[in-house]
């Protein structure tokens, strides 16, 4: 009878010889060769498959021919280097580990991986929704997909036939110079393989060195010119360039680790982890941008209410307007400026009646653009322009053009090429949040040039100017600016951090846990207008959480906190609007004591999710949805937090509606008539598909931006939105 250990040995030998395990060993060995190029291609494919990636591809197709040509060159380089670095990894890094693999596998794995980037790009282009000829600039998505596959096939053929190509050009002097360092036999015999990088051809050494130098050059560009270079390249070219440099970085890390005999990648990851755990403050350059110097004082709520009331016409009952505008990236910003501009055109008294806007994320950005355009400096510039259009229409055209800018590429450029410095060095390197803010400032300035033909210098710099100064200058000139309440979320406490133009009253009693935290009271400084807007819009990955120092008193040592997107608390801005309304119910009677008048209240809810439908409808309810089944234990908490944030927004909108409808019945209420209307992101007619597909992110194609800007025009406005505009107009007409 055989011994048990003999049986076990035979069983293991049989298993090792079985074809499933042989295939697994071959596959795992192949991954040692092509794993990193395969991962980079898969990651690029996943990015292009997102809604924001799809819109980036649509934007790329609308670019000029030279941009397409540059993309073709970069895609060809991505394909070639995928195969080349896989081959170099097999020879110089993992040679011992893959020596036992079949020769055909070691030969063909690097060749076939060359095609993967082209397949990823072609598949992403082929799945784009149908787009117009204007968007595609003459190159349809399927045609672009075919070009991508042809480039991939050409690079794969080059990898297969590169030895024959070397033989074909060996007779030239330039070729002999590039091949110096590799023997003629090595060039003519594909079986002759250098076993060290020092023995490869001089041309290969120069190419690898040049590729390595591109990273510091790209890093310098990301630090000093993120907007100019990022928008020049666009998101798709940045993805291609980033993929190429990621391939090079992965290979060189592996090569150095192999040469030193150290697990260098793991050591770097551990070092990064330790730096963030024990030296996160020293290595943190994510501080929110500030304006140096003593900031001007803000107006109290009581003073603002009295000043607003004094500006209202004496021959009719004034209407006080509050707006809550939801988040949703650039589509929310574009829709917010569109909705506010439409109300201003239809209701001449709207801008003077507008008391405050509570905004989240993209809605906060759109509100900031709109209020900045109401500044007396901007208004004077618009009035000076010769035009048959009215002031409100000119302002709407100015704001509509801003949404066509590319706000995604500048932060992505910094994310790819310089963001690592913020994690491993104590140097104050500008982060991707600053790049996004500078892109907003640039788009604001460019919009003035596009509208007027030449920039109105003072108006063009307003969005980069101080937030509190914007309001102080308006008060000094006797103009009214609606108060912005820009909602962020504290990473430390989870409460709302509101960047407010009004010095909000100190909450008392139980309200201390319910009212928003007045951020400007605690930072003891002014902020650029773009930074104030970004305090409500810091969504992960695109931007880091902003580092703040909050002071109970300005002379005291502060507490470190971080601010993130206001949508983490609730995505509609409705809770802050409701808090402000309750505070106004207390403040307005004191203002009215000097001159008793009947007031009307209009609250406008602007929602920016094309799939949400009407929130304030008797048939509305939070839609039921099934969470993803994959990785439920790991991803479940994240999906639950995201879903809860949406539910909080719905509930906040319902609470605001309930408060508005009950306000007129409260004892001592200053409002005799109240109304709440909703404008949701939707369109009819030809604009409907583009508006419906508008992605959540920081980039829109020009055609999508124009479709959103025209969604309230005749022929595109939905029945619901038309009725909302008409109801708001009738409230102003009532005596």
XYZ file of C-alpha atoms in Angstrom:
735
model
C 0.000 0.000 0.000
C 1.532 3.366 -1.005
C 2.406 5.797 1.754
C 0.156 8.822 2.235
C 2.935 11.284 1.434
C 3.562 9.453 -1.886
C -0.126 9.749 -2.762
C -0.071 13.437 -1.910
C 3.076 13.977 -4.027
C 1.520 12.180 -7.017
C -1.702 14.164 -6.644
C 0.192 17.451 -6.617
C 2.229 16.365 -9.637
C -0.970 15.439 -11.483
C -2.547 18.777 -10.617
C 0.514 20.709 -11.755
C 0.464 18.866 -15.066
C -3.280 19.412 -15.646
C -4.196 21.903 -18.344
C -6.210 24.278 -16.077
C -3.209 24.858 -13.811
C -0.853 25.108 -16.764
C -3.110 27.805 -18.211
C -3.238 29.606 -14.851
C 0.547 29.526 -14.552
C 0.912 30.800 -18.096
C -1.654 33.556 -17.452
C -0.040 34.693 -14.221
C 3.352 34.662 -15.935
C 1.942 36.715 -18.801
C 0.639 39.233 -16.271
C 4.191 39.651 -14.983
C 5.028 40.811 -18.489
C 1.962 42.821 -19.543
C 0.268 43.539 -16.200
C 1.115 47.239 -15.970
C 0.280 48.137 -19.615
C -2.911 46.093 -19.242
C -3.865 47.979 -16.067
C -3.188 51.395 -17.652
C -5.303 50.493 -20.705
C -8.152 49.176 -18.530
C -8.072 52.283 -16.341
C -8.161 54.536 -19.409
C -11.104 52.569 -20.773
C -12.967 52.919 -17.455
C -12.368 56.694 -17.410
C -13.629 57.090 -20.983
C -16.736 55.038 -20.144
C -17.912 57.542 -17.504
C -20.391 60.281 -18.406
C -17.673 62.898 -18.024
C -15.287 60.830 -20.167
C -17.947 60.476 -22.859
C -18.474 64.231 -22.946
C -14.700 64.696 -23.114
C -14.652 62.494 -26.232
C -17.549 64.451 -27.734
C -15.631 67.656 -27.087
C -12.524 66.140 -28.708
C -14.475 65.301 -31.868
C -15.528 68.952 -32.160
C -11.905 70.152 -32.209
C -9.928 71.138 -35.312
C -7.935 68.758 -37.524
C -4.576 69.520 -35.907
C -5.990 68.402 -32.543
C -7.130 65.121 -34.097
C -3.692 64.670 -35.656
C -1.967 65.226 -32.304
C -4.338 62.735 -30.681
C -3.497 60.180 -33.368
C 0.226 60.603 -32.682
C -0.283 60.233 -28.921
C -2.519 57.174 -29.344
C 0.084 55.583 -31.627
C 2.730 56.311 -28.990
C 0.524 54.818 -26.228
C 0.070 51.643 -28.269
C 3.759 51.391 -29.141
C 5.000 52.005 -25.609
C 2.492 49.515 -24.197
C 4.168 46.827 -26.258
C 7.680 48.197 -25.868
C 7.581 48.497 -22.079
C 5.976 45.059 -21.829
C 8.884 43.702 -23.887
C 11.421 45.671 -21.804
C 9.799 44.388 -18.601
C 10.084 40.797 -19.858
C 13.783 41.263 -20.666
C 15.181 43.542 -17.968
C 12.870 43.342 -14.944
C 11.044 40.024 -14.771
C 13.436 37.914 -16.865
C 14.095 35.324 -14.143
C 10.439 35.067 -13.137
C 9.192 34.421 -16.685
C 12.083 32.320 -17.971
C 10.037 29.120 -17.586
C 7.154 30.404 -19.691
C 6.716 29.077 -23.222
C 8.734 31.026 -25.777
C 5.627 31.804 -27.849
C 3.957 33.430 -24.833
C 6.965 35.588 -24.021
C 7.103 36.597 -27.686
C 3.422 37.317 -28.354
C 2.157 38.773 -25.047
C 3.975 42.117 -25.550
C 2.944 42.176 -29.205
C -0.767 41.735 -28.514
C -0.889 44.186 -25.599
C 0.143 46.847 -28.127
C -3.383 46.758 -29.548
C -5.224 47.246 -26.230
C -5.130 51.082 -25.961
C -6.550 51.375 -29.480
C -9.306 48.882 -28.623
C -10.176 50.867 -25.468
C -10.378 54.162 -27.382
C -12.274 52.648 -30.307
C -14.832 50.954 -28.037
C -15.418 54.211 -26.139
C -15.865 56.194 -29.374
C -18.163 53.578 -30.899
C -20.524 53.683 -27.902
C -20.969 57.481 -27.984
C -24.585 58.555 -28.489
C -25.437 59.942 -31.903
C -24.105 63.486 -32.253
C -24.596 66.244 -34.779
C -22.230 67.111 -37.619
C -21.444 70.397 -35.831
C -20.235 68.507 -32.766
C -18.140 65.985 -34.675
C -16.359 68.582 -36.877
C -16.671 66.231 -39.852
C -15.282 63.158 -38.005
C -18.103 60.875 -36.827
C -17.521 58.654 -33.775
C -17.484 55.429 -35.790
C -14.980 56.929 -38.217
C -12.767 58.003 -35.305
C -13.082 54.496 -33.826
C -11.940 53.022 -37.134
C -8.920 55.340 -37.212
C -8.034 54.289 -33.654
C -8.181 50.584 -34.556
C -6.086 51.188 -37.677
C -3.436 52.961 -35.594
C -3.433 50.106 -33.086
C -3.082 47.528 -35.861
C -0.221 49.513 -37.413
C 1.644 49.730 -34.111
C 1.085 46.024 -33.473
C 2.501 45.230 -36.906
C 5.443 47.505 -36.137
C 6.127 45.562 -32.935
C 6.002 42.286 -34.860
C 8.121 43.427 -37.808
C 10.486 45.854 -36.063
C 13.582 43.685 -36.788
C 12.817 43.702 -40.508
C 12.337 47.461 -40.318
C 15.744 47.848 -38.642
C 17.309 45.831 -41.448
C 15.621 48.045 -44.051
C 17.118 51.260 -42.671
C 20.506 49.974 -41.484
C 22.288 51.271 -44.547
C 21.837 54.958 -43.573
C 24.387 56.775 -41.433
C 21.682 58.063 -39.099
C 20.437 54.536 -38.495
C 23.968 53.337 -37.746
C 24.299 56.158 -35.171
C 21.028 55.221 -33.490
C 21.951 51.534 -33.456
C 25.398 52.115 -31.989
C 25.696 50.060 -28.852
C 23.911 47.101 -30.407
C 25.953 44.819 -32.627
C 25.043 44.350 -36.255
C 24.206 40.737 -35.499
C 21.825 41.898 -32.785
C 20.116 44.227 -35.249
C 19.815 41.554 -37.936
C 19.030 38.564 -35.730
C 15.759 38.745 -33.814
C 16.972 35.962 -31.524
C 19.886 38.089 -30.298
C 18.591 39.800 -27.161
C 20.470 42.312 -24.996
C 20.401 41.277 -21.365
C 20.997 44.759 -19.966
C 19.710 48.242 -20.770
C 23.303 49.433 -21.218
C 23.623 47.132 -24.246
C 20.573 48.325 -26.153
C 20.851 50.626 -29.139
C 21.762 54.271 -28.595
C 18.461 55.360 -30.188
C 16.521 53.329 -27.610
C 18.542 54.839 -24.782
C 17.907 58.355 -26.101
C 14.207 57.620 -26.509
C 13.849 56.283 -22.979
C 15.795 59.212 -21.535
C 13.677 61.725 -23.485
C 10.477 60.088 -22.265
C 11.765 60.297 -18.714
C 12.465 64.032 -19.120
C 8.906 64.727 -20.289
C 7.549 64.147 -16.791
C 9.414 67.038 -15.074
C 8.570 69.286 -18.028
C 4.905 68.352 -17.759
C 5.120 68.892 -13.993
C 6.437 72.443 -14.470
C 3.591 73.148 -16.875
C 1.051 71.791 -14.387
C 2.423 74.003 -11.612
C 2.694 77.293 -13.518
C 0.296 77.106 -16.508
C -2.402 74.523 -15.695
C -5.250 76.426 -17.359
C -3.482 77.425 -20.591
C -1.845 74.035 -21.222
C -4.691 71.940 -19.814
C -7.355 73.619 -21.950
C -5.042 73.633 -24.989
C -4.703 69.856 -24.791
C -8.195 69.010 -23.571
C -9.236 66.016 -21.454
C -8.716 63.331 -24.109
C -5.161 64.363 -25.001
C -4.342 64.646 -21.301
C -5.573 61.081 -20.822
C -3.367 59.872 -23.682
C -0.291 61.753 -22.452
C -0.872 60.702 -18.855
C -1.183 57.054 -19.902
C 2.136 57.187 -21.770
C 3.975 58.727 -18.828
C 2.293 56.286 -16.428
C 3.669 53.409 -18.532
C 7.154 54.904 -18.364
C 6.943 55.561 -14.620
C 5.752 52.022 -13.915
C 8.545 50.475 -15.965
C 11.307 52.596 -14.434
C 10.093 51.906 -10.904
C 10.151 48.200 -11.643
C 13.546 48.405 -13.324
C 15.186 50.348 -10.477
C 13.593 48.017 -7.915
C 14.963 45.005 -9.803
C 18.434 46.550 -10.147
C 18.616 47.405 -6.437
C 17.019 44.173 -5.309
C 14.446 46.132 -3.288
C 10.610 46.134 -3.332
C 10.729 49.796 -4.328
C 7.042 50.175 -5.213
C 5.957 48.787 -1.858
C 8.468 50.971 -0.044
C 7.133 54.065 -1.816
C 3.549 53.159 -0.933
C 4.508 52.587 2.699
C 6.403 55.892 2.747
C 3.403 57.704 1.308
C 1.151 56.090 3.909
C 3.489 57.032 6.779
C 3.829 60.597 5.470
C 0.053 61.014 5.464
C -0.356 59.392 8.883
C 2.386 61.186 10.814
C 3.282 64.282 8.825
C 0.032 65.163 7.061
C 0.105 68.802 8.186
C 3.688 69.374 7.022
C 2.974 67.710 3.669
C -0.402 69.405 3.068
C -0.658 72.149 0.446
C -4.437 71.983 0.164
C -5.127 75.184 2.086
C -8.088 77.232 0.880
C -6.859 80.350 -0.933
C -7.175 83.590 1.034
C -6.885 87.307 0.339
C -4.248 88.971 2.464
C -5.123 92.054 4.480
C -7.963 93.176 6.706
C -11.320 92.259 5.113
C -14.147 94.817 5.012
C -17.019 94.232 7.460
C -20.100 92.348 6.339
C -23.662 93.577 6.641
C -25.827 92.068 9.361
C -29.047 90.334 8.383
C -31.086 93.055 10.072
C -29.238 95.826 8.196
C -29.565 93.946 4.905
C -33.315 93.467 5.447
C -33.785 97.173 6.171
C -31.697 98.228 3.175
C -33.564 95.827 0.878
C -36.909 97.150 2.124
C -35.855 100.777 1.623
C -35.073 100.061 -2.053
C -38.502 98.602 -2.890
C -41.013 100.781 -4.788
C -43.550 102.537 -2.582
C -46.491 102.127 -4.977
C -46.879 98.366 -4.617
C -46.477 95.512 -2.172
C -42.846 94.321 -2.392
C -41.988 90.713 -3.243
C -38.992 89.201 -1.464
C -37.306 86.429 -3.459
C -35.183 83.609 -2.073
C -33.534 81.043 -4.359
C -32.226 77.558 -3.507
C -30.165 76.028 -6.301
C -28.977 72.424 -6.367
C -25.600 70.951 -7.207
C -24.624 69.073 -10.327
C -21.283 70.343 -11.636
C -21.116 72.571 -14.689
C -24.591 71.562 -15.883
C -25.983 72.955 -12.601
C -23.964 76.167 -13.009
C -25.189 76.619 -16.587
C -28.787 75.867 -15.630
C -28.688 78.211 -12.624
C -27.507 81.178 -14.690
C -30.096 80.268 -17.353
C -32.967 80.130 -14.833
C -31.999 83.350 -13.045
C -31.482 85.178 -16.350
C -34.901 84.031 -17.589
C -36.578 85.298 -14.413
C -34.742 88.618 -14.769
C -35.874 89.032 -18.384
C -39.516 88.191 -17.612
C -39.758 90.165 -14.356
C -38.098 93.605 -14.548
C -38.078 93.982 -10.747
C -36.594 90.531 -10.125
C -32.953 91.478 -9.466
C -33.918 94.202 -6.954
C -36.378 91.807 -5.280
C -33.863 88.953 -5.072
C -32.678 88.943 -1.453
C -30.461 85.842 -1.299
C -29.395 82.668 -3.110
C -28.455 79.475 -1.274
C -26.371 77.251 -3.525
C -24.550 73.921 -3.504
C -21.723 72.774 -5.787
C -22.398 73.762 -9.408
C -25.511 75.657 -8.348
C -23.341 77.759 -6.036
C -20.949 78.442 -8.923
C -23.776 79.543 -11.225
C -25.213 81.763 -8.485
C -21.780 83.316 -7.938
C -21.431 84.077 -11.654
C -24.900 85.637 -11.726
C -24.457 87.827 -8.645
C -20.998 88.957 -9.795
C -22.579 90.019 -13.101
C -25.030 92.192 -11.098
C -22.129 94.088 -9.524
C -22.270 97.815 -10.448
C -18.902 97.587 -12.230
C -20.128 94.727 -14.436
C -23.491 96.429 -14.978
C -21.790 99.646 -16.083
C -19.660 97.716 -18.597
C -22.747 96.012 -20.034
C -24.632 99.300 -20.285
C -21.759 100.903 -22.197
C -21.873 98.305 -24.967
C -23.842 99.374 -28.061
C -26.596 96.784 -28.459
C -30.285 96.631 -29.265
C -30.703 93.992 -26.568
C -31.828 94.865 -23.077
C -29.502 94.745 -20.086
C -30.925 91.454 -18.749
C -30.540 89.810 -22.166
C -26.938 90.996 -22.517
C -26.165 89.672 -19.052
C -27.728 86.334 -19.991
C -25.573 86.088 -23.124
C -22.464 86.846 -21.081
C -23.241 84.088 -18.600
C -24.322 81.538 -21.227
C -20.885 81.650 -22.846
C -19.084 80.750 -19.615
C -20.566 77.240 -19.549
C -18.868 76.361 -22.833
C -15.401 76.507 -21.244
C -13.408 73.385 -20.356
C -13.160 73.341 -16.554
C -12.095 69.690 -16.295
C -8.694 69.746 -18.007
C -6.829 72.171 -15.662
C -7.446 70.168 -12.441
C -6.897 66.871 -14.282
C -3.596 68.182 -15.659
C -2.415 68.960 -12.135
C -3.772 65.638 -10.834
C -1.727 63.685 -13.388
C 1.533 65.613 -13.301
C 2.143 67.603 -10.105
C -0.279 66.487 -7.394
C 2.142 63.910 -5.984
C 4.366 66.759 -4.757
C 1.613 67.749 -2.329
C 1.763 64.283 -0.775
C 5.507 63.806 -0.345
C 7.044 67.268 0.040
C 6.491 70.169 2.444
C 6.555 72.675 -0.430
C 3.487 74.822 -1.047
C 2.673 73.532 -4.541
C -0.585 74.907 -6.033
C -3.219 72.178 -6.017
C -5.908 71.171 -8.485
C -8.587 73.161 -6.614
C -6.637 76.337 -7.380
C -6.418 75.247 -11.043
C -10.206 74.852 -11.203
C -10.740 78.262 -9.594
C -8.303 79.866 -12.040
C -10.182 78.213 -14.913
C -13.424 79.803 -13.656
C -11.700 83.174 -13.407
C -10.322 82.796 -16.935
C -13.724 81.805 -18.348
C -15.328 84.841 -16.691
C -12.698 87.140 -18.220
C -12.918 85.465 -21.651
C -16.715 85.818 -21.649
C -16.333 89.590 -21.466
C -13.974 89.574 -24.444
C -16.342 87.351 -26.439
C -19.372 89.533 -25.683
C -17.879 93.005 -26.024
C -14.991 92.399 -28.432
C -12.521 93.748 -25.865
C -12.285 93.003 -22.153
C -13.774 95.491 -19.705
C -10.732 95.323 -17.452
C -12.378 96.059 -14.123
C -15.315 93.727 -14.757
C -13.099 90.973 -16.204
C -11.194 90.702 -12.911
C -14.189 90.614 -10.568
C -14.375 86.820 -10.219
C -10.744 86.700 -9.097
C -11.294 89.598 -6.703
C -12.188 89.526 -2.994
C -15.628 88.175 -2.062
C -16.381 90.571 0.794
C -15.023 93.522 -1.200
C -17.545 92.716 -3.968
C -20.371 93.507 -1.533
C -18.639 96.391 0.230
C -18.118 98.193 -3.090
C -21.763 97.629 -4.089
C -22.991 99.077 -0.760
C -20.651 102.048 -1.072
C -22.038 102.856 -4.532
C -25.652 102.522 -3.391
C -26.372 99.326 -5.351
C -28.097 96.146 -4.193
C -26.438 92.741 -4.568
C -28.334 89.586 -3.595
C -26.608 87.768 -0.744
C -24.801 84.549 -1.635
C -24.936 81.667 0.834
C -22.518 79.051 -0.517
C -22.891 75.714 1.252
C -19.921 73.470 1.987
C -19.628 70.572 4.428
C -17.223 70.189 7.334
C -15.208 66.994 7.149
C -14.688 67.175 10.908
C -18.237 67.748 12.189
C -20.395 67.051 9.133
C -22.286 70.346 9.530
C -22.841 73.016 6.885
C -20.014 75.527 6.439
C -21.623 78.506 4.717
C -19.573 81.176 2.975
C -22.092 83.979 3.402
C -22.220 87.565 2.179
C -24.353 88.368 5.247
C -23.072 88.233 8.796
C -25.551 85.590 9.917
C -27.115 85.931 13.382
C -25.555 83.864 16.149
C -27.886 80.894 16.702
C -29.247 80.399 20.211
C -30.609 77.425 22.097
C -31.271 74.270 20.137
C -30.775 76.207 16.897
C -27.031 76.077 17.528
C -27.081 72.498 16.292
C -29.389 73.224 13.352
C -28.283 76.499 11.787
C -25.345 76.595 9.375
C -21.881 77.585 10.533
C -20.870 81.043 9.271
C -17.473 80.272 7.743
C -16.210 83.816 7.181
C -16.617 84.583 10.895
C -14.119 81.827 11.659
C -11.467 82.139 8.911
C -10.787 85.817 9.779
C -9.917 86.671 6.165
C -11.471 87.464 2.815
C -11.484 84.935 -0.034
C -11.437 85.287 -3.817
C -14.941 85.046 -5.281
C -13.893 81.879 -7.151
C -12.671 80.301 -3.894
C -15.888 81.243 -2.101
C -17.838 79.437 -4.852
C -15.473 76.477 -4.669
C -16.074 76.123 -0.930
C -19.423 74.643 -1.955
C -18.098 72.540 -4.849
C -15.101 70.483 -3.682
C -16.044 67.025 -4.914
C -13.492 64.206 -4.363
C -10.852 63.223 -6.935
C -11.487 66.277 -9.102
C -10.517 68.391 -6.079
C -9.000 67.766 -2.644
C -10.736 68.660 0.596
C -9.787 72.258 1.408
C -7.705 72.851 4.535
C -9.110 75.506 6.903
C -8.097 77.001 10.212
C -11.225 78.022 12.144
C -10.961 80.537 14.993
C -13.404 81.186 17.809
C -11.700 84.597 17.975
C -9.232 85.803 15.373
C -6.471 86.299 17.935
C -6.810 82.717 19.236
C -5.136 79.603 17.900
C -7.446 77.907 15.462
C -8.830 74.432 14.907
C -7.899 72.628 11.688
C -10.837 71.431 9.599
C -11.435 70.507 5.972
C -14.231 71.623 3.702
C -15.820 69.429 1.026
C -18.774 69.654 -1.354
C -21.991 70.930 0.208
C -23.848 68.025 -1.376
C -22.526 65.744 1.352
C -24.966 67.459 3.729
C -27.797 67.972 1.242
C -27.618 68.791 -2.441
C -30.409 71.360 -2.865
C -29.339 74.274 -0.656
C -32.866 74.124 0.738
C -31.981 73.731 4.429
C -29.932 76.932 4.442
C -32.674 78.763 2.528
C -35.180 77.597 5.135
C -32.925 78.739 8.010
C -32.567 82.156 6.355
C -36.336 82.420 5.844
C -36.977 81.711 9.542
C -34.415 84.366 10.499
C -36.075 86.850 8.103
C -39.452 86.204 9.711
C -37.846 87.501 12.905
C -35.880 90.390 11.313
C -38.425 91.865 8.895
C -41.091 92.917 11.457
C -38.493 95.172 13.109
C -37.697 96.717 9.733
C -41.405 97.108 8.936
C -42.088 98.856 12.260
C -40.774 102.086 10.729
C -42.933 101.771 7.606
C -45.684 99.108 7.777
C -46.164 97.330 4.442
C -47.528 94.030 3.198
C -44.860 91.728 1.788
C -45.072 88.840 -0.627
C -42.652 85.893 -0.605
C -41.406 83.976 -3.645
C -39.067 81.016 -3.162
C -37.531 79.489 -6.300
C -36.074 75.962 -6.219
C -33.672 75.253 -9.106
C -32.925 71.535 -9.577
C -30.270 70.266 -11.979
C -30.731 66.497 -12.287
C -32.358 65.668 -15.657
C -33.570 62.344 -14.221
C -35.132 63.797 -11.053
C -38.273 65.241 -12.639
C -40.514 67.529 -10.619
C -39.606 67.532 -6.924
C -42.511 69.707 -5.738
C -45.259 67.582 -7.215
C -48.049 65.785 -5.400
C -46.931 62.627 -7.193
C -43.260 63.163 -6.342
C -41.421 60.775 -4.093
C -37.833 59.738 -3.543
C -37.284 57.183 -6.332
C -36.556 53.627 -5.243
C -33.363 52.118 -6.617
C -31.406 48.893 -6.207
C -27.805 49.300 -5.022
C -25.013 47.497 -6.896
C -24.712 43.860 -5.883
C -20.952 43.553 -6.480
C -18.625 44.183 -3.519
C -21.593 45.061 -1.317
C -19.613 44.776 1.934
C -16.823 46.993 0.644
C -18.764 49.566 -1.380
C -22.043 49.460 0.534
C -21.224 52.308 2.963
C -20.161 54.632 0.130
C -23.323 53.934 -1.877
C -25.444 54.369 1.246
C -23.864 57.774 2.008
C -24.418 58.914 -1.578
C -28.043 57.744 -1.567
C -28.665 59.344 1.841
C -27.321 62.641 0.524
C -29.897 62.536 -2.288
C -32.685 61.657 0.140
C -31.636 64.516 2.461
C -31.953 66.905 -0.492
C -35.504 65.757 -1.267
C -36.522 66.026 2.381
C -34.930 69.483 2.716
C -36.896 70.648 -0.348
C -40.116 69.302 1.162
C -39.401 71.018 4.505
C -38.712 74.294 2.726
C -41.988 73.989 0.798
C -43.897 73.258 4.005
C -42.327 76.271 5.736
C -43.155 78.559 2.795
C -46.809 77.468 2.654
C -47.244 77.945 6.421
C -45.390 81.265 6.691
C -48.404 83.457 5.852
C -50.406 81.784 8.632
C -47.792 82.350 11.364
C -48.730 84.987 13.982
C -46.857 88.202 13.258
C -45.574 86.947 9.893
C -44.379 89.791 7.632
C -45.624 87.912 4.547
C -49.255 88.164 3.460
C -48.789 85.997 0.343
C -46.315 83.185 -0.263
C -45.422 81.036 -3.260
C -42.785 78.437 -4.101
C -41.966 77.414 -7.677
C -39.531 74.921 -9.121
C -37.469 75.125 -12.292
C -36.015 71.725 -13.175
C -33.404 70.938 -15.814
C -35.460 69.744 -18.761
C -36.196 70.781 -22.332
C -38.540 69.923 -25.162
C -37.912 69.818 -28.893
C -34.483 69.351 -30.435
C -32.684 70.282 -27.218
C -34.234 67.463 -25.199
C -31.642 64.702 -25.905
C -28.672 66.972 -25.194
C -30.154 68.322 -21.955
C -31.176 64.837 -20.857
C -27.637 63.493 -21.398
C -25.805 66.427 -19.764
C -23.177 64.756 -17.549
C -22.338 65.403 -13.919
C -18.880 66.971 -13.986
C -16.925 70.029 -15.067
C -17.078 69.908 -18.846
C -19.836 70.284 -21.431
C -19.624 70.275 -25.193
C -20.487 73.705 -26.642
C -23.670 72.251 -28.132
C -24.798 70.828 -24.759
C -24.004 74.130 -23.017
C -26.044 76.018 -25.620
C -28.924 73.549 -25.281
C -29.076 74.150 -21.511
C -28.790 77.927 -22.015
C -31.759 77.776 -24.405
C -33.891 75.373 -22.373
C -36.246 78.186 -21.249
C -36.571 79.743 -24.708
C -39.747 79.444 -26.737
C -39.911 76.057 -28.445
C -37.677 74.386 -25.829
C -39.276 75.311 -22.498
C -41.281 72.505 -20.905
C -44.874 72.975 -19.791
C -43.874 72.714 -16.126
C -41.141 75.351 -16.387
C -43.376 77.703 -18.393
C -46.059 77.517 -15.723
C -43.466 78.149 -12.988
C -42.220 81.280 -14.767
C -45.776 82.490 -15.343
C -46.762 81.937 -11.707
C -43.704 83.865 -10.512
C -44.531 86.725 -12.889
C -48.164 86.898 -11.737
C -47.057 87.191 -8.096
C -45.134 90.359 -8.958
C -48.139 91.760 -10.815
C -50.492 91.388 -7.840
C -51.081 94.532 -5.773
